[in-house]
CSV table of C-alpha atoms and ligand atoms in Angstrom, one decimal:
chain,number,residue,atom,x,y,z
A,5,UNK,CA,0.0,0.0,0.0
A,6,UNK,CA,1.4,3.2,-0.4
A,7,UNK,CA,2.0,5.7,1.7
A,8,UNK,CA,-0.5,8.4,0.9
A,9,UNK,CA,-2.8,5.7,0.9
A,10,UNK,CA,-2.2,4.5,4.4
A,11,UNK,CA,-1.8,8.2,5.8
A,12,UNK,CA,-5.4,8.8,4.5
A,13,UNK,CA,-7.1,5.8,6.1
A,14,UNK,CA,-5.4,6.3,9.7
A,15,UNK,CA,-6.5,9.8,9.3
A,16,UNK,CA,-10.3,8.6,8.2
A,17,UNK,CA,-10.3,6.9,11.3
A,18,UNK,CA,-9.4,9.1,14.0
A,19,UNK,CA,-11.0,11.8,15.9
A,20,UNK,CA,-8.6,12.9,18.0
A,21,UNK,CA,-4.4,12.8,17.3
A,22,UNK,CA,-1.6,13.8,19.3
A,23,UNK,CA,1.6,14.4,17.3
A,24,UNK,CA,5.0,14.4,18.7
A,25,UNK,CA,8.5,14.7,18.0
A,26,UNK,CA,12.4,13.4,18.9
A,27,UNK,CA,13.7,14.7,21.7
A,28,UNK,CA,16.0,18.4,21.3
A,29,UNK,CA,13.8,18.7,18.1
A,30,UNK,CA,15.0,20.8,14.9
A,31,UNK,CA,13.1,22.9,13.2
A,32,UNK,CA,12.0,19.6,10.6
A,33,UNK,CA,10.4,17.8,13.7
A,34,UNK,CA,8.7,21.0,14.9
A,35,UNK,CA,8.3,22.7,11.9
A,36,UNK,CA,6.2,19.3,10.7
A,37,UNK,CA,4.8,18.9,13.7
A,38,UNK,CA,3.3,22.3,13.5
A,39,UNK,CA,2.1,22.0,10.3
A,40,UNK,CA,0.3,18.5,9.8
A,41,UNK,CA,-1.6,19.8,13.5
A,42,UNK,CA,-2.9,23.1,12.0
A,43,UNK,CA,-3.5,21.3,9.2
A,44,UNK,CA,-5.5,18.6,10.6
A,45,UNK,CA,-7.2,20.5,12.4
A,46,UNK,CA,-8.8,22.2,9.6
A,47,UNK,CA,-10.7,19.0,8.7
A,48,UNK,CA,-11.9,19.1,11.9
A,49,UNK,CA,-9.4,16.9,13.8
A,50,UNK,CA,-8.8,17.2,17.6
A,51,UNK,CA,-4.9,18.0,17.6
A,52,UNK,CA,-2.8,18.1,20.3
A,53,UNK,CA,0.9,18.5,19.7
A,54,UNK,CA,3.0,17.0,22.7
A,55,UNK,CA,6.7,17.2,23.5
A,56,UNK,CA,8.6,15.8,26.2
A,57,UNK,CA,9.9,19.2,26.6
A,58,UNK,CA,8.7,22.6,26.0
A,59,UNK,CA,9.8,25.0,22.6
A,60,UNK,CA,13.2,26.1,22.8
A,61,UNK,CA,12.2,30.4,22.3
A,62,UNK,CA,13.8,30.9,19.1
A,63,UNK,CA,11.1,28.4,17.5
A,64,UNK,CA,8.2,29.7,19.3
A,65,UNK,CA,7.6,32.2,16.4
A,66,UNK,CA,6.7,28.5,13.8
A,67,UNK,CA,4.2,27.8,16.7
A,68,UNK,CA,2.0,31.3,16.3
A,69,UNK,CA,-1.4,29.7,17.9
A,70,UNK,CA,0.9,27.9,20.5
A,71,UNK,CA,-0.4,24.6,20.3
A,72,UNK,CA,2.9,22.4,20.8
A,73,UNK,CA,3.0,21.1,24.8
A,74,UNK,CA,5.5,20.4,26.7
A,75,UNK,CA,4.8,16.6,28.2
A,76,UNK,CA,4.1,18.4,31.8
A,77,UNK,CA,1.9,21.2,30.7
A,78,UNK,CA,-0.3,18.4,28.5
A,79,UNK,CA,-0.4,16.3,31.3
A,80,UNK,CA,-1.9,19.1,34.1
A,81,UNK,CA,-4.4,20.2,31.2
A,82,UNK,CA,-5.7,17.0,29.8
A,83,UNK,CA,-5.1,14.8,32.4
A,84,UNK,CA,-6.1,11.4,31.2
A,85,UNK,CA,-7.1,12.3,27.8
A,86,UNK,CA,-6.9,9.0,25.2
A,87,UNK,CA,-6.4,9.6,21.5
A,88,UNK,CA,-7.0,7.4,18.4
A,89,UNK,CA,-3.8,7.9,16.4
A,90,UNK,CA,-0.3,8.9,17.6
A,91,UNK,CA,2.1,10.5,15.1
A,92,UNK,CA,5.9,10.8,15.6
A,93,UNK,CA,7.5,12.6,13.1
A,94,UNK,CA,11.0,13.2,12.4
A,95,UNK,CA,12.4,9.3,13.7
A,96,UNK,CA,11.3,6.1,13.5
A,97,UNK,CA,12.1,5.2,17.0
A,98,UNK,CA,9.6,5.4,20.0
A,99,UNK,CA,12.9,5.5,21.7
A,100,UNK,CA,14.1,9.0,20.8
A,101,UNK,CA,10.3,10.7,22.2
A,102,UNK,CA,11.6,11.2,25.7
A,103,UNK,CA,10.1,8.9,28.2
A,104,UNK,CA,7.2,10.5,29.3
A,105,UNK,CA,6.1,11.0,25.9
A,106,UNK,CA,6.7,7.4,25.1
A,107,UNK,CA,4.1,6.5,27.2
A,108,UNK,CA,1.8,8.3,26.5
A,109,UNK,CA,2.3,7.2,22.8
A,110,UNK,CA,1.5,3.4,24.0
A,111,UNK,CA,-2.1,4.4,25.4
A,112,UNK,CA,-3.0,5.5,21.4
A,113,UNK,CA,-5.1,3.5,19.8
A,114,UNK,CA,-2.6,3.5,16.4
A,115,UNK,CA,0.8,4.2,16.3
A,116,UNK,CA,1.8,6.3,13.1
A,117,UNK,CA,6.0,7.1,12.2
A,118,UNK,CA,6.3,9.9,9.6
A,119,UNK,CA,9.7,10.3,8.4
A,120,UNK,CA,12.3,10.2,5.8
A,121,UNK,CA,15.7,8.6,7.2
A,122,UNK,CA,16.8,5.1,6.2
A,123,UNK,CA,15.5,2.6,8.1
A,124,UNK,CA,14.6,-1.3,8.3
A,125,UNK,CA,12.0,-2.5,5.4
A,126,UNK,CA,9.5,-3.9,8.1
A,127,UNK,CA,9.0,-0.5,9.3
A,128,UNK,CA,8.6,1.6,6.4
A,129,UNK,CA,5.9,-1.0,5.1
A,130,UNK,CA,3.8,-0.3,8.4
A,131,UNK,CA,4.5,3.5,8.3
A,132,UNK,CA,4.7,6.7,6.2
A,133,UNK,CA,8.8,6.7,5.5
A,134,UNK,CA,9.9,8.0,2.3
A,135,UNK,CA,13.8,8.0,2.4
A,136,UNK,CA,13.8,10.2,-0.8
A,137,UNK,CA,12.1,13.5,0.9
A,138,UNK,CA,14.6,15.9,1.5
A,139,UNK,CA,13.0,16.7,4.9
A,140,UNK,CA,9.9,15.3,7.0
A,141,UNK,CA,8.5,19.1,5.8
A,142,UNK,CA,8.4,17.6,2.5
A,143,UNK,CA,6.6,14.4,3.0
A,144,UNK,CA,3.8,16.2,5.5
A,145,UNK,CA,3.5,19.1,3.1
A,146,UNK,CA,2.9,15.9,0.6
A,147,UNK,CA,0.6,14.4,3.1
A,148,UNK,CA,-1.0,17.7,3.6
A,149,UNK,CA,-1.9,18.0,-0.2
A,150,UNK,CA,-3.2,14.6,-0.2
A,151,UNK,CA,-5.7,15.2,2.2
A,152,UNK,CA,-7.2,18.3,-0.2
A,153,UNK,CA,-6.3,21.3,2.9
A,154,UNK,CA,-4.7,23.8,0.7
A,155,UNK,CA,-1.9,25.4,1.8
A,156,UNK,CA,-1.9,28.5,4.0
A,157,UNK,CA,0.5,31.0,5.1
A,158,UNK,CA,0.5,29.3,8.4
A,159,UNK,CA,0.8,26.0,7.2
A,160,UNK,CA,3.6,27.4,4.6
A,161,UNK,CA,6.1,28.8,7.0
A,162,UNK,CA,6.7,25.9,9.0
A,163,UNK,CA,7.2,23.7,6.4
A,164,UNK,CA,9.0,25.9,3.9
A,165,UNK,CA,11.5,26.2,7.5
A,166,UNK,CA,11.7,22.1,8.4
A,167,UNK,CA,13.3,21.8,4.3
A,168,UNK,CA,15.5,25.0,4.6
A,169,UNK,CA,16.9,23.6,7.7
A,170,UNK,CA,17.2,19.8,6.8
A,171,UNK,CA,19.0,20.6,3.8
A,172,UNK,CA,21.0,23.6,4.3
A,173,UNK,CA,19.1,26.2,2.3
A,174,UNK,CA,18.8,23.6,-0.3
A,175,UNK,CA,22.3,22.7,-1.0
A,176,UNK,CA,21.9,18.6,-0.4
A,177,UNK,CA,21.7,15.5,-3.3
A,178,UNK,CA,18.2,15.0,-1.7
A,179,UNK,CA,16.9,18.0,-3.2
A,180,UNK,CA,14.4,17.7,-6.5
A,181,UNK,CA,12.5,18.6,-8.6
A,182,UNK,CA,9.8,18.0,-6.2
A,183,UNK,CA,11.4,19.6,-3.5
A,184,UNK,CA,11.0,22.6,-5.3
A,185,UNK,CA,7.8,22.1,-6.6
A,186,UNK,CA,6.2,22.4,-3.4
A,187,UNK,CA,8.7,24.9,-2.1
A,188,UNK,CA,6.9,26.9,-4.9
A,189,UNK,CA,3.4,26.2,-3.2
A,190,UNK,CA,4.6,27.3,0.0
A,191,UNK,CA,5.8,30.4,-1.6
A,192,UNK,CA,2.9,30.7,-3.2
A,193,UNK,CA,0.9,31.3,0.0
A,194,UNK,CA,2.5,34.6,0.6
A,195,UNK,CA,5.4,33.7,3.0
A,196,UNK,CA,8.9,35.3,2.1
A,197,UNK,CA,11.8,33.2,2.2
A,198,UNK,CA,14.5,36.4,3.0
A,199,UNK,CA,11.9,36.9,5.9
A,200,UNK,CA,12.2,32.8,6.8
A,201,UNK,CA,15.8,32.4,6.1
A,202,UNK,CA,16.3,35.7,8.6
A,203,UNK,CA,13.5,34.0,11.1
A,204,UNK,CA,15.8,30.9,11.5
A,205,UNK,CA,19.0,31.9,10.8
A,206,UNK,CA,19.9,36.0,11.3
A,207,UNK,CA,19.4,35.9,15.1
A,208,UNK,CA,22.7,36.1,15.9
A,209,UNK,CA,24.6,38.8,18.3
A,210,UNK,CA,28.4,39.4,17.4
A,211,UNK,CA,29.6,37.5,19.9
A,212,UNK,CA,28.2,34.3,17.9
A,213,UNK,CA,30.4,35.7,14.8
A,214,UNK,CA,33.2,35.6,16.8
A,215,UNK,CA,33.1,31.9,18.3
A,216,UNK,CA,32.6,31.1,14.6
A,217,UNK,CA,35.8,33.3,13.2
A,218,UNK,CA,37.7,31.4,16.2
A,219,UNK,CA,36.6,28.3,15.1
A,220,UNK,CA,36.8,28.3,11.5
A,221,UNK,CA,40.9,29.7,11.7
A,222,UNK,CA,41.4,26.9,13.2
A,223,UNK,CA,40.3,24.9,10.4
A,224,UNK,CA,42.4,21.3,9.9
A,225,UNK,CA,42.2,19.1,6.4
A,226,UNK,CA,43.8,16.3,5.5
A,227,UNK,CA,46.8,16.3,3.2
A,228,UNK,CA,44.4,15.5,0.4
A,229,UNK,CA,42.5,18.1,1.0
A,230,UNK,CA,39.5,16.0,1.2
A,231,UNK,CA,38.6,16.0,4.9
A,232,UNK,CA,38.4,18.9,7.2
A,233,UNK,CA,37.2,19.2,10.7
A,234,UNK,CA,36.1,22.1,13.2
A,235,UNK,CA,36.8,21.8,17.2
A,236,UNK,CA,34.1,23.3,19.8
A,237,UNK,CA,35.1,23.0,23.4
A,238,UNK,CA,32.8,23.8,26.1
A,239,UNK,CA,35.0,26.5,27.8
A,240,UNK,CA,34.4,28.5,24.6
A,241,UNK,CA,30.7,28.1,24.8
A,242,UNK,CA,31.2,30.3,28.4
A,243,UNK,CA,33.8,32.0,27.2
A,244,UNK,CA,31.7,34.0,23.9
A,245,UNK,CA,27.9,33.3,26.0
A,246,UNK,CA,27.0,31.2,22.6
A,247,UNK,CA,24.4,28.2,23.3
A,248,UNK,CA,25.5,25.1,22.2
A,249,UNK,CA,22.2,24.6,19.8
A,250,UNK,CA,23.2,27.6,18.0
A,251,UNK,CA,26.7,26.0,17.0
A,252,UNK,CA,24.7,23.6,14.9
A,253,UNK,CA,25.4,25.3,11.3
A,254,UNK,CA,29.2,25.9,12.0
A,255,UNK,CA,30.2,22.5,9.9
A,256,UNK,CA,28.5,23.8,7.2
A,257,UNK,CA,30.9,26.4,6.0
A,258,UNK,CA,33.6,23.3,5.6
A,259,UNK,CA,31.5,22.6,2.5
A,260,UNK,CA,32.4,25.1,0.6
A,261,UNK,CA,36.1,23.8,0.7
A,262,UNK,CA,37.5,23.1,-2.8
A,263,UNK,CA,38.1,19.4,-2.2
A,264,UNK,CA,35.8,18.8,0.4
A,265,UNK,CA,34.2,15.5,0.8
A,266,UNK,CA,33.6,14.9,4.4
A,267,UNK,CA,33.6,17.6,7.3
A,268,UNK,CA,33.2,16.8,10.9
A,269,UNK,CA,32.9,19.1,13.7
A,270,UNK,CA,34.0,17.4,17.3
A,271,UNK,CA,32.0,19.2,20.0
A,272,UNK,CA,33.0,18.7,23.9
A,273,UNK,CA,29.8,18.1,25.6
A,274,UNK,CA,31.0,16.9,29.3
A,275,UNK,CA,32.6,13.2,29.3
A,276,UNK,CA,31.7,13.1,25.7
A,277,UNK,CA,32.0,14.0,22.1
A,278,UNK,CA,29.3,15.2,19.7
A,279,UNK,CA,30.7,14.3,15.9
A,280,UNK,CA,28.6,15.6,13.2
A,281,UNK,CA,29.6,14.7,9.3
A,282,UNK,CA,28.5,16.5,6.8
A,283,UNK,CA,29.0,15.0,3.0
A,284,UNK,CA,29.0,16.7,-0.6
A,285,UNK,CA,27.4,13.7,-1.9
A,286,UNK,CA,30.0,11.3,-2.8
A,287,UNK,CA,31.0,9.3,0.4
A,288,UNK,CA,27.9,8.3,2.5
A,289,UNK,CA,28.8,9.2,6.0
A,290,UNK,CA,25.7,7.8,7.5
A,291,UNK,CA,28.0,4.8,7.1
A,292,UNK,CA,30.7,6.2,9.0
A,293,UNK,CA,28.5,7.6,11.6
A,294,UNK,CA,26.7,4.0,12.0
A,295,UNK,CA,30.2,2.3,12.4
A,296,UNK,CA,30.6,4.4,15.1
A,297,UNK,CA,27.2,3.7,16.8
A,298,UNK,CA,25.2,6.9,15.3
A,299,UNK,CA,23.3,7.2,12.5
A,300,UNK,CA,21.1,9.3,10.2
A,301,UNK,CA,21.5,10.0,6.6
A,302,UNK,CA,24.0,9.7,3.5
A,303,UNK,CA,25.1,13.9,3.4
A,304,UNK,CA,24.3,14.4,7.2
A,305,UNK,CA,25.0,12.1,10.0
A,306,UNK,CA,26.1,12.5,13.9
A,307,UNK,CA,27.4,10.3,16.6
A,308,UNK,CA,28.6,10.5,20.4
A,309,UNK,CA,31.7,9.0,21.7
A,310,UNK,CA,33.5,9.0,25.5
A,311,UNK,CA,36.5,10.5,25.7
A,312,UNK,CA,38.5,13.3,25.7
A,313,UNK,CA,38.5,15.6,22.8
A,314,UNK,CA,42.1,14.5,21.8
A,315,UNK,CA,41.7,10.8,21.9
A,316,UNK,CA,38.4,11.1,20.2
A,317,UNK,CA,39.6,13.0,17.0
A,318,UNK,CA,42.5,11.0,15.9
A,319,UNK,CA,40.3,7.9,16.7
A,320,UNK,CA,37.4,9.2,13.7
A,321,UNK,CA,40.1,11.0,11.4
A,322,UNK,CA,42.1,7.4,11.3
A,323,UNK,CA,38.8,5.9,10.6
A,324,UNK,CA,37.4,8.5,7.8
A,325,UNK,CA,40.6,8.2,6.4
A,326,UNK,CA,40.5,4.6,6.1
A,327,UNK,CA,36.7,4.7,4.0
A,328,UNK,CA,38.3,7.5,1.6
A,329,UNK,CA,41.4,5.0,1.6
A,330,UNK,CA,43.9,7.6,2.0
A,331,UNK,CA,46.9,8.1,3.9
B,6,MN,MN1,14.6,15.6,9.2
């Protein structure tokens, strides 16, 4: 069956839906979220967005008729409310909710994943996963369409925001024709993307300009030119009063390198280390980021490790170096 198909009969059948999210959401698990709720809702659907934890303020703008929960807030204000369908987007593991959240998704009557990373056949047969959407934003503004809602300004911004952020302003192999296609729906409804791209992304004070310079000088590649990597330690995060979500797009910049086929940024977060890879498109660093116990997809994958900062780097430069077969 396909997936529209499937979308459209779980949605037949239920009155009332809570949709959630992974934990530390982006703006493609929000930014859906958001918009499959106000869209449901306008078929007359009882919606109730839940998170384990509240909006981070910076997203609180996508969320205009504040309708996404924090787990807490739900629970004093609906009590013992049950649903008939419960829709995750953004991951295909019940894991990655937050526990509280979790739970609540096992009292639903129908369990519902939309999402678009790679994952095991025998889910994406039961659920709406299209590994080809260049964001969950796509796939629920396809969803969306399905259902006949049209697409409003509302509706728009969230989802024009979930693909601008899950592919870098539009820069990734998962990008198509349809991407755009849609992108030019959204558009359509009277949302700018200068005003968006500034909504997401131009909220930064000098300081944040700063860290970055500091970070970037200290750029290192490989002798082939073919690998670079950032550093973030925590001290720095004190040191220039930057949050450690906004340090998310730093990697990004290595792209623009020449040669560039994998960047990673290493990021001190207490007894661990964050690794985030970034591809061009020719080496699949979900891969690399799976043989290292993380995951997600071909041009954009992360992972944690323990350890210090300098016995983790050499550890994952030896190893990337080793895929790409070089020296
Ligand atoms: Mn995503």
């Amino acid at each position: 069956m396909d997936l529209i198909k499937k979308f459209k009969q779980l949605i037949d059948k239920a009155e009332s839906i809570i949709i959630s999210t992974h934990i530390f959401p982006d703006a493609d698990g929000i930014g859906s979220q958001i918009a499959l709720c106000l869209a449901l809702s306008k078929i007359n659907k009882k919606v109730y967005c839940v998170n384990e934890e509240g909006l981070l303020p910076r997203y609180l703008y996508l969320d205009q008729e504040k309708r996404v929960y924090s787990f807490n807030r739900f629970k004093k204000k609906y009590k013992s409310l049950k649903t008939d369908l419960f829709i995750v987007v953004d991951t295909y593991s019940i894991d990655r909710i937050g526990e509280n959240v979790r739970r609540l998704a096992m009292e639903s009557k129908n369990l519902l994943f939309i999402d678009h990373h790679p994952c095991p056949p025998e889910l994406m047969s039961l659920h709406c996963i299209d590994t080809s959407a260049s964001a969950t934003g796509e796939l629920a503004g396809a969803l969306i369409q399905s259902l006949g809602i049209p697409l409003s300004k509302e509706i728009s911004l969230p989802l024009y925001t979930s693909i601008l952020i899950d592919t870098s302003s539009f820069r990734y192999p998962t990008v198509s024709g349809k991407t755009h296609r849609l992108l030019a729906q959204l558009l359509d409804s009277g949302i700018q993307p200068s005003i968006a791209y500034n909504q997401i992304y131009g909220t930064k004070e000098v300081s944040y300009l700063k860290l970055l310079g500091k970070i970037l000088s200290e750029t290192k590649v490989t002798e082939e030119g073919t690998v670079a990597w950032i550093c973030l330690y925590e001290n720095q995060l004190k040191k220039y009063n930057v949050e450690y979500e906004d340090t998310h797009g730093f990697i990004n910049h290595l792209l623009i390198l020449k040669k560039i086929k994998v960047a990673c940024m290493f990021k001190e977060r207490g007894e661990n280390v964050k690794i985030s890879f970034r591809s061009t498109g020719d080496v699949n660093v979900e891969f690399l980021a799976q043989a290292l116990g993380g995951g997600g997809h071909k041009h954009s994958a992360a992972t944690t490790r323990r350890g210090l900062m300098k016995e983790v780097i050499p550890e994952v430069i030896t190893k990337i170096k080793l895929m790409l077969k070089e020296r």
